[in-house]
XYZ file of C-alpha atoms in Angstrom:
420
model
C 0.030 -0.091 -0.088
C 2.676 2.504 0.605
C 4.276 1.443 -2.718
C 1.185 2.249 -4.548
C 0.661 5.228 -2.754
C 4.358 6.387 -3.254
C 4.165 5.796 -6.837
C 0.715 7.685 -7.347
C 2.140 10.680 -5.447
C 5.080 10.383 -7.356
C 3.236 10.288 -11.251
C 0.802 12.973 -9.963
C 4.018 15.459 -9.436
C 5.717 14.521 -12.362
C 2.755 15.243 -14.647
C 2.197 18.442 -12.984
C 5.464 19.251 -13.813
C 5.446 18.320 -17.447
C 2.533 20.212 -17.521
C 4.232 23.463 -16.452
C 7.287 22.670 -18.082
C 6.570 21.416 -21.862
C 2.729 22.619 -22.257
C 3.868 25.328 -24.553
C 5.998 22.550 -26.433
C 3.305 19.890 -27.603
C 5.848 17.370 -28.912
C 7.704 17.576 -25.711
C 4.735 17.518 -23.650
C 3.399 14.052 -25.496
C 6.632 12.499 -25.317
C 6.998 13.067 -21.609
C 3.417 12.036 -20.966
C 4.522 8.617 -23.150
C 7.192 8.297 -20.863
C 4.999 8.951 -17.528
C 2.588 5.893 -18.945
C 5.453 3.711 -19.439
C 6.908 4.437 -15.712
C 3.173 3.806 -14.549
C 3.354 0.231 -16.620
C 6.847 -0.494 -15.106
C 5.636 0.467 -11.633
C 2.694 -1.582 -11.862
C 4.588 -4.679 -13.260
C 7.397 -4.400 -10.334
C 4.294 -4.240 -7.832
C 3.056 -7.542 -9.300
C 6.616 -8.762 -8.997
C 7.473 -8.390 -5.570
C 3.757 -9.197 -4.711
C 4.046 -12.684 -5.253
C 6.150 -14.297 -2.894
C 3.983 -12.444 -0.181
C 1.248 -14.030 -1.541
C 3.025 -17.183 -1.218
C 4.026 -16.686 2.295
C 0.335 -15.349 3.290
C -0.812 -18.808 1.367
C 1.780 -20.557 3.567
C 1.006 -19.199 6.924
C -2.839 -19.719 6.368
C -2.168 -23.308 5.641
C -0.009 -23.459 8.626
C -2.718 -22.107 11.062
C -5.347 -24.555 9.508
C -2.347 -27.037 10.210
C -2.989 -28.151 6.865
C 0.483 -30.104 6.023
C -0.437 -31.392 2.503
C -0.515 -28.479 0.743
C 2.887 -28.011 -1.433
C 3.582 -25.225 -3.978
C 4.917 -25.869 -7.601
C 7.824 -24.007 -8.611
C 7.370 -20.893 -11.102
C 10.221 -20.909 -12.947
C 11.269 -17.361 -11.056
C 14.336 -17.332 -8.781
C 13.435 -15.826 -5.937
C 9.972 -17.062 -5.588
C 11.068 -20.904 -6.430
C 13.542 -20.237 -3.387
C 10.858 -19.376 -1.509
C 8.903 -22.043 -2.405
C 11.543 -24.854 -1.937
C 12.022 -23.453 1.577
C 8.241 -23.639 2.276
C 7.953 -27.100 1.083
C 10.797 -28.390 3.079
C 9.567 -27.080 6.224
C 6.054 -28.385 5.802
C 7.575 -31.747 5.012
C 9.304 -31.525 8.558
C 6.127 -30.480 10.353
C 3.955 -33.488 8.381
C 6.911 -35.888 9.805
C 6.867 -34.462 13.217
C 2.809 -34.801 13.352
C 2.955 -38.155 12.156
C 5.029 -38.999 14.723
C 3.170 -37.797 17.310
C 0.353 -39.706 16.285
C 1.877 -42.657 16.269
C 3.181 -42.175 19.562
C -0.209 -41.469 20.638
C -1.728 -44.473 19.079
C 1.281 -46.435 20.770
C 0.291 -45.222 24.430
C -3.281 -46.148 23.619
C -2.500 -49.405 22.883
C 0.110 -49.911 25.891
C -3.105 -48.658 27.882
C -5.297 -51.251 26.457
C -2.466 -53.861 27.031
C -1.535 -52.548 30.433
C -1.724 -55.513 33.687
C -3.265 -52.436 35.585
C -6.768 -52.092 35.558
C -8.403 -48.658 34.829
C -11.816 -47.744 35.891
C -13.260 -44.281 34.705
C -16.032 -42.631 35.929
C -18.240 -39.960 34.807
C -19.849 -36.742 36.470
C -22.546 -38.648 38.364
C -19.787 -40.836 39.823
C -21.149 -43.767 37.434
C -18.199 -46.451 36.050
C -18.714 -45.582 32.218
C -15.404 -47.351 31.420
C -13.049 -50.336 31.921
C -9.707 -51.300 30.210
C -9.470 -55.220 29.273
C -7.783 -56.031 33.065
C -10.551 -54.317 34.728
C -13.223 -55.704 32.520
C -11.588 -59.364 33.311
C -11.687 -58.470 37.142
C -14.962 -56.756 37.798
C -17.041 -57.771 34.002
C -18.898 -55.148 32.223
C -22.126 -55.638 34.462
C -20.668 -52.563 36.691
C -21.125 -49.838 33.716
C -23.949 -47.794 34.866
C -23.759 -48.008 38.248
C -22.026 -46.255 41.186
C -19.233 -48.088 43.002
C -21.172 -48.139 46.509
C -24.116 -49.829 44.384
C -22.100 -52.760 43.187
C -22.036 -56.339 45.330
C -18.061 -56.480 45.097
C -15.970 -55.411 48.318
C -12.992 -54.010 46.769
C -15.363 -51.595 44.891
C -17.313 -50.482 48.026
C -13.917 -50.051 49.624
C -12.671 -47.527 46.669
C -15.864 -45.530 47.165
C -14.782 -44.178 50.254
C -11.391 -42.797 48.643
C -10.800 -39.218 48.699
C -9.518 -37.986 45.572
C -5.516 -38.042 45.203
C -5.275 -40.877 47.702
C -3.645 -43.964 47.377
C -4.305 -47.134 49.227
C -3.596 -50.634 49.437
C -6.820 -52.989 49.515
C -7.329 -56.752 49.851
C -10.598 -58.404 48.461
C -9.647 -61.618 50.111
C -6.927 -62.506 52.235
C -4.760 -63.518 49.843
C -5.189 -60.897 46.571
C -3.851 -57.571 47.578
C -4.368 -54.338 45.503
C -2.440 -50.593 45.132
C -5.601 -48.923 44.313
C -4.890 -44.828 43.672
C -7.927 -42.667 42.761
C -7.112 -39.269 40.761
C -9.130 -37.066 38.479
C -9.369 -35.769 35.176
C -11.012 -32.212 33.826
C -13.513 -33.067 30.992
C -15.530 -30.187 29.223
C -14.664 -28.097 32.187
C -15.840 -30.326 34.977
C -13.863 -33.122 37.210
C -14.391 -36.635 36.561
C -12.249 -39.203 38.797
C -10.463 -42.766 37.441
C -9.008 -45.362 39.542
C -5.645 -47.365 38.757
C -5.816 -50.967 40.223
C -2.474 -52.906 40.341
C -1.902 -56.165 41.686
C 0.730 -56.191 44.175
C 3.467 -58.598 42.825
C 7.234 -58.066 42.540
C 6.998 -59.423 38.834
C 4.218 -57.156 37.886
C 5.705 -54.213 39.477
C 8.753 -54.622 37.953
C 7.552 -55.189 34.440
C 5.512 -51.851 35.142
C 8.474 -49.883 36.191
C 10.305 -50.886 33.072
C 7.711 -49.963 30.618
C 6.914 -46.775 31.728
C 10.342 -46.081 31.624
C 10.976 -47.049 28.226
C 7.851 -45.303 27.166
C 8.948 -41.822 29.030
C 12.731 -42.389 27.338
C 11.589 -43.064 23.889
C 9.115 -39.986 24.018
C 11.765 -37.760 25.376
C 14.079 -39.075 22.800
C 11.620 -38.869 19.647
C 10.637 -35.091 20.533
C 13.858 -33.724 21.500
C 15.139 -35.105 18.113
C 12.177 -34.181 16.138
C 12.745 -30.336 17.476
C 16.009 -30.445 17.514
C 16.391 -31.487 13.593
C 13.734 -29.365 12.549
C 15.632 -26.123 14.559
C 18.554 -27.269 12.579
C 17.087 -27.046 8.810
C 15.077 -23.503 9.715
C 18.715 -22.101 11.349
C 20.774 -23.565 8.300
C 18.076 -21.626 5.634
C 18.306 -18.791 7.749
C 22.099 -19.007 7.255
C 21.356 -18.794 3.224
C 18.376 -16.239 3.266
C 20.726 -13.226 4.051
C 19.506 -10.557 1.043
C 17.227 -7.875 1.572
C 14.394 -9.204 -0.615
C 14.356 -12.230 1.765
C 13.642 -10.149 5.000
C 9.880 -11.376 5.185
C 10.770 -15.035 4.713
C 13.548 -14.519 7.143
C 11.405 -13.535 9.673
C 8.874 -16.313 9.402
C 11.801 -18.849 9.996
C 12.674 -17.009 13.066
C 9.537 -17.079 14.207
C 9.160 -20.917 13.452
C 12.500 -21.456 15.222
C 11.136 -19.278 18.117
C 8.613 -21.606 18.339
C 10.118 -24.600 18.565
C 11.762 -23.232 21.983
C 8.714 -22.270 23.269
C 7.411 -25.684 22.635
C 10.368 -27.601 24.542
C 9.645 -24.868 27.328
C 5.863 -25.980 27.153
C 6.683 -29.668 27.536
C 8.863 -28.691 30.631
C 6.293 -26.823 32.243
C 3.488 -29.207 31.517
C 5.478 -31.873 33.364
C 6.010 -29.644 36.351
C 1.906 -28.892 36.361
C 1.878 -32.899 36.575
C 4.048 -33.662 38.883
C 2.801 -30.976 41.006
C 2.818 -32.792 44.892
C -0.134 -33.047 46.824
C -0.691 -29.948 49.666
C 1.342 -30.414 52.581
C -1.565 -28.481 55.155
C 0.103 -26.458 57.929
C -1.526 -23.297 59.699
C -1.464 -20.118 57.394
C -2.049 -16.494 58.295
C -3.584 -15.323 55.232
C -3.402 -11.618 56.093
C 0.238 -12.228 56.405
C 0.797 -13.822 53.104
C -1.439 -11.750 50.843
C 1.026 -8.788 52.587
C 4.225 -10.717 51.722
C 3.191 -11.735 48.246
C 1.469 -8.087 47.111
C 5.062 -6.188 48.619
C 6.978 -8.643 46.231
C 4.973 -8.067 43.211
C 4.145 -4.222 43.870
C 7.577 -3.103 42.130
C 6.157 -5.319 38.783
C 2.771 -3.708 38.923
C 4.432 0.178 39.339
C 6.450 -1.189 36.096
C 2.939 -1.792 34.418
C 1.225 1.559 35.540
C -0.816 -0.235 38.264
C -1.067 -0.259 41.963
C -1.737 -2.916 44.493
C -4.239 -2.087 47.282
C -4.072 -4.634 50.372
C -7.073 -4.471 52.857
C -6.525 -2.810 56.411
C -5.603 -5.658 58.942
C -8.517 -6.700 61.043
C -10.177 -9.802 62.235
C -7.108 -12.679 61.422
C -7.899 -15.175 58.697
C -6.124 -18.583 59.051
C -6.268 -21.581 56.941
C -4.731 -25.063 56.887
C -2.980 -25.411 53.204
C 0.383 -25.781 51.956
C 2.215 -22.255 52.224
C 4.385 -22.474 49.234
C 1.603 -23.742 47.103
C -0.459 -21.199 48.193
C 1.736 -18.210 47.968
C 2.668 -19.414 44.066
C -1.357 -19.215 43.568
C -1.539 -15.537 44.838
C 1.537 -14.763 42.892
C 0.086 -16.411 39.390
C -2.951 -14.425 40.082
C -1.509 -10.710 40.740
C 0.644 -11.493 37.594
C -2.373 -12.132 35.380
C -3.790 -9.262 36.957
C -1.085 -6.850 36.300
C -0.864 -8.268 32.920
C -4.667 -7.451 32.411
C -3.606 -3.671 31.562
C -5.373 -1.789 34.394
C -4.263 1.041 36.780
C -5.711 -0.620 39.874
C -5.383 -3.874 41.817
C -7.550 -4.508 44.892
C -7.149 -7.325 47.414
C -10.297 -8.555 49.475
C -10.091 -10.723 52.490
C -13.367 -12.188 54.052
C -13.826 -14.542 56.543
C -13.996 -17.184 54.140
C -12.979 -15.774 50.859
C -10.354 -13.939 48.857
C -10.986 -12.003 46.339
C -8.293 -10.340 43.647
C -9.718 -7.789 41.567
C -8.365 -5.205 38.700
C -10.159 -2.866 36.412
C -8.106 -4.211 33.440
C -8.763 -5.841 30.185
C -12.697 -7.844 30.680
C -12.889 -11.478 30.328
C -15.166 -11.938 26.972
C -17.958 -14.380 27.095
C -15.788 -17.204 24.421
C -12.875 -16.480 26.899
C -14.901 -17.456 30.161
C -15.955 -20.660 29.107
C -12.384 -21.790 28.463
C -10.247 -19.968 31.369
C -9.556 -22.896 33.467
C -9.357 -25.858 30.268
C -6.088 -27.263 30.497
C -3.105 -24.794 28.951
C -5.866 -22.398 27.146
C -4.410 -18.941 27.347
C -6.014 -15.706 25.731
C -2.544 -14.315 25.313
C -0.869 -14.345 22.082
C 2.296 -15.698 23.715
C 0.663 -17.467 26.496
C 0.728 -21.062 27.724
C -1.976 -21.597 29.889
C 0.728 -22.762 32.577
C -0.356 -20.356 34.920
C -3.848 -20.724 35.366
C -3.653 -24.718 34.990
C -1.276 -24.577 37.785
C -3.497 -22.298 39.826
C -6.440 -24.959 38.907
C -4.603 -27.949 40.101
C -3.494 -26.192 43.381
C -7.026 -25.326 44.496
C -8.274 -28.431 43.130
C -6.334 -30.312 45.250
C -6.707 -28.212 48.403
C -10.551 -28.438 47.897
C -11.120 -24.735 47.621
C -13.614 -23.628 44.976
C -12.933 -20.425 42.662
C -14.111 -18.402 40.098
C -12.819 -16.093 37.641
C -15.201 -13.431 35.536
C -15.670 -9.955 34.831
C -18.400 -8.104 37.028
C -21.227 -6.009 35.748
C -18.803 -3.031 37.135
C -16.522 -3.953 35.155
C -13.785 -5.153 37.375
C -12.743 -8.529 36.738
C -12.533 -10.844 40.005
C -10.653 -13.979 40.901
C -12.266 -15.670 44.123
C -11.255 -18.610 46.278
C -13.704 -19.819 48.867
C -12.227 -21.707 51.570
C -12.954 -24.650 53.454
C -11.759 -23.902 57.058
């Protein structure tokens, strides 16, 4: 657009000058006008020439956004464009191979679960059995599908129904058979669903399982790291050859892709950290003091972003039983998100059984509100959603309920209700 505007302005100016200078000399005026028309035609042709690589880049970016790695461009016979097409096709081939490897690994993990000697039993939102793997089916039969654990006539399942989330127990069905049963949960469509893993405690079974899981973890780490390393190596090698100014847009796109590889590696590390989050070690915590300490820690960051943090005046002490380090991590992440919302003021309010952190920054849209606590969802362009995922996991493990939404008055509030 700048080029077009510049050419229009230039030729309008030249036309005016030609009119002023050569109007009295008809032949010179006509010759000058012919030259101007030729110049306009050349400018239009140049515009079409340098617009073609941009069009290829735009088409390629759209294909990548749509995760369509089957599109490959055919060479056109023009040097610069063909170089661009060759690099794009090479990158798409690498991405397609990477996705194929990941799909194969996912399929392998599904087969591993089906063949696993560990029984897997999944409940729905109403705590009814909806899924069994083959090992669990052999143990309990599929007659328990659709029933609550306490409604069955099997002693092991009735014992399992009393287990709290996150607990692991050793249970016996008879005087001989002993099982290690662990209850955990997953998030499905924003709601919590429980599942059980049952392992027969024989030394042989334990060793086989340990070796199998170790092999899977090593294989996945090896394959993913190799894929990312090879892809980034190709991108960096290509960048070394694209030093000419006309390839600046392509070079920038490849740098973005290389940066994405690095962020994906970091994302996997962050994901592992969340998965390995330990259960809370509860102790008496002064919420007033903890809020004051974290607010003081985050105050400088807020000031740098043009915001201020206001904490409540000391009043009735609020004490709860929680993991101090994990609860501190929750407050740091919530305040960080409030600061990044871009408002000018952050208020912290403590009531008898509730903590509220409010900010007057960017409001949460209705579309975002339905996905906020989905695993690794983020509304930020460079966000990974690790912060909210970590917050959710810590608060769920503590048994604390929480909400995040923009109120009618325009303030966005993160509220945590404590069970004290």
